[in-house]
């Protein structure tokens, strides 16, 4: 199937893109890498009248460290994130997660802004943003809004972006020396969307978590920052403590059922990932659970 007829405009600047968005609103769609937009148009899941191509806007591309913050431009491609030494040093969770986003052809074109704006609940990067405590920066005619990642994803393919706004960058805190991270996903084949996945960022004092952000993906209509992680912070993690956190996780998740997995299988896999995550972060094989 081919996309229905549409008009095309190449934005000459961010201001030009915002003008076009203000004029055309919901009948327009922004084109970044096209890795999600073009398939959706070809399947006629969406039929925009106007495509606004922002792909040439160099000001939206690149990775910059300022103090304790890494700013990543919306048009930074997955492949650039994967190869970036700044990211590997200061946000290694992202380096590891990106390798699971599709295949090289997808990563060569796809962008972080496109991935976050698309908001697929099974995507890796939205969950990483939650785990890292990122801020998502969007711009409209009235200026910029800074949105905490927790508040950005509002449903399946839904975000806090309005049709008149452009996602311009994300800001990620630089990881501290006392921190650790964990990423894992269950997928049928490497490169497929996850059946269940987890991205976590932690801070440790001795063998105790002083902060623990565990974000699950593919377990509901949006990535979920596990409230159950609070049960593991500030206390020695015994099997009983982990078991209580696992039970709380099972209660708070609301996984969907589809052709890939039942809700109960997803809930089970999430608990397995929780145990593996905590075990790996603490260097405690006795907590891994040994399941799945
Ligand atoms: C075969 C295949 C496998 C894939 N596997 C995975 C996977 O495993 N994990 C994964 O996460 N993704 C996967 N994807 C999807 C893809 O990697 C990402 O969704 C993609 O990288 C999005 O970035 P993009 O730049 O291509 O966005 P586009 O396709 O250009 O845009 C996506 C959506 O976001 C909007 N948008 C884009 N940029 C902006 C912006 N700056 N401001 C506001 N709105 C914007 C567009 O209007 C559109 O609605 C796969 C895709 C394919 C085709």
Short mmCIF file of C-alpha atoms and ligand atoms in Angstrom, two decimals, residues 21 28-39 46 54 60 74-75 78 100-103 106-107 109-120 122-126 161 165-168 185 191-194, ligand 1:
data_model
loop_
_atom_site.label_atom_id
_atom_site.label_comp_id
_atom_site.label_asym_id
_atom_site.label_seq_id
_atom_site.Cartn_x
_atom_site.Cartn_y
_atom_site.Cartn_z
CA UNK A 21 2.91 23.81 12.45
CA UNK A 28 0.56 18.36 9.43
CA UNK A 29 3.18 15.87 10.60
CA UNK A 30 6.86 16.46 11.35
CA UNK A 31 9.33 14.24 9.49
CA UNK A 32 12.65 13.47 11.20
CA UNK A 33 14.20 10.10 10.25
CA UNK A 34 10.92 8.74 8.86
CA UNK A 35 11.43 5.26 10.38
CA UNK A 36 8.05 5.27 12.10
CA UNK A 37 6.22 7.99 10.18
CA UNK A 38 6.69 6.54 6.68
CA UNK A 39 5.55 2.99 7.56
CA UNK A 46 -2.23 8.21 9.45
CA UNK A 54 13.03 19.08 9.68
CA UNK A 60 18.68 20.29 16.32
CA UNK A 74 16.20 15.99 18.82
CA UNK A 75 17.67 15.13 15.41
CA UNK A 78 20.52 6.50 17.06
CA UNK A 100 18.45 -2.90 20.85
CA UNK A 101 16.57 -0.32 18.74
CA UNK A 102 15.71 -2.06 15.48
CA UNK A 103 18.54 -2.79 13.07
CA UNK A 106 16.76 1.93 11.31
CA UNK A 107 19.47 3.32 13.60
CA UNK A 109 18.09 7.22 10.03
CA UNK A 110 16.02 7.17 13.21
CA UNK A 111 16.41 10.01 15.73
CA UNK A 112 15.97 10.34 19.48
CA UNK A 113 13.37 13.09 19.00
CA UNK A 114 11.37 10.92 16.60
CA UNK A 115 11.50 7.97 18.94
CA UNK A 116 10.30 10.00 21.93
CA UNK A 117 7.61 11.88 19.98
CA UNK A 118 6.37 8.58 18.53
CA UNK A 119 5.99 7.19 22.10
CA UNK A 120 5.67 3.52 21.28
CA UNK A 122 7.49 -0.99 23.60
CA UNK A 123 10.31 1.37 22.61
CA UNK A 124 13.59 1.44 24.51
CA UNK A 125 14.40 5.16 24.62
CA UNK A 126 11.28 6.47 26.37
CA UNK A 161 3.38 17.59 22.81
CA UNK A 165 5.03 22.05 19.09
CA UNK A 166 8.38 20.61 18.10
CA UNK A 167 10.50 18.40 20.34
CA UNK A 168 13.88 20.16 20.17
CA UNK A 185 14.80 -6.82 27.23
CA UNK A 191 16.19 -6.01 17.04
CA UNK A 192 12.51 -6.89 17.48
CA UNK A 193 10.39 -4.76 19.74
CA UNK A 194 10.56 -5.99 23.32
C1 LIG B 1 11.63 -2.52 11.02
C2 LIG B 1 11.57 -1.54 12.16
C3 LIG B 1 12.00 -1.95 13.42
C4 LIG B 1 11.97 -1.04 14.49
N1 LIG B 1 12.37 -1.46 15.73
C5 LIG B 1 12.35 -0.60 16.76
C6 LIG B 1 12.77 -0.99 18.08
O1 LIG B 1 13.19 -2.12 18.31
N2 LIG B 1 12.71 -0.06 19.06
C7 LIG B 1 12.25 1.21 18.85
O2 LIG B 1 12.20 2.00 19.77
N3 LIG B 1 11.86 1.61 17.63
C8 LIG B 1 11.90 0.74 16.59
N4 LIG B 1 11.47 1.16 15.36
C9 LIG B 1 10.93 2.52 15.22
C10 LIG B 1 12.00 3.54 15.01
O3 LIG B 1 13.27 3.15 15.34
C11 LIG B 1 11.77 4.79 15.84
O4 LIG B 1 10.46 4.99 16.18
C12 LIG B 1 12.30 5.89 15.02
O5 LIG B 1 13.69 5.87 15.15
C13 LIG B 1 11.72 7.23 15.28
O6 LIG B 1 12.59 8.23 14.85
P1 LIG B 1 12.43 8.94 13.46
O7 LIG B 1 13.41 10.04 13.47
O8 LIG B 1 12.54 7.94 12.36
O9 LIG B 1 10.94 9.51 13.55
P2 LIG B 1 9.88 9.77 12.41
O10 LIG B 1 9.45 8.47 11.83
O11 LIG B 1 10.35 10.81 11.47
O12 LIG B 1 8.72 10.38 13.30
C14 LIG B 1 8.01 9.59 14.25
C15 LIG B 1 6.85 10.40 14.83
O13 LIG B 1 7.35 11.43 15.66
C16 LIG B 1 7.00 12.73 15.13
N5 LIG B 1 8.21 13.54 15.26
C17 LIG B 1 9.44 13.21 14.79
N6 LIG B 1 10.34 14.13 15.19
C18 LIG B 1 9.66 15.06 15.90
C19 LIG B 1 10.05 16.24 16.58
N7 LIG B 1 11.32 16.65 16.63
N8 LIG B 1 9.08 16.97 17.21
C20 LIG B 1 7.81 16.56 17.19
N9 LIG B 1 7.38 15.44 16.58
C21 LIG B 1 8.29 14.69 15.95
C22 LIG B 1 6.57 12.48 13.71
O14 LIG B 1 5.64 13.46 13.25
C23 LIG B 1 5.97 11.09 13.80
O15 LIG B 1 4.66 11.17 14.30
C24 LIG B 1 11.51 0.29 14.27
C25 LIG B 1 11.09 0.70 13.00
C26 LIG B 1 11.13 -0.20 11.95
C27 LIG B 1 10.68 0.26 10.59
#
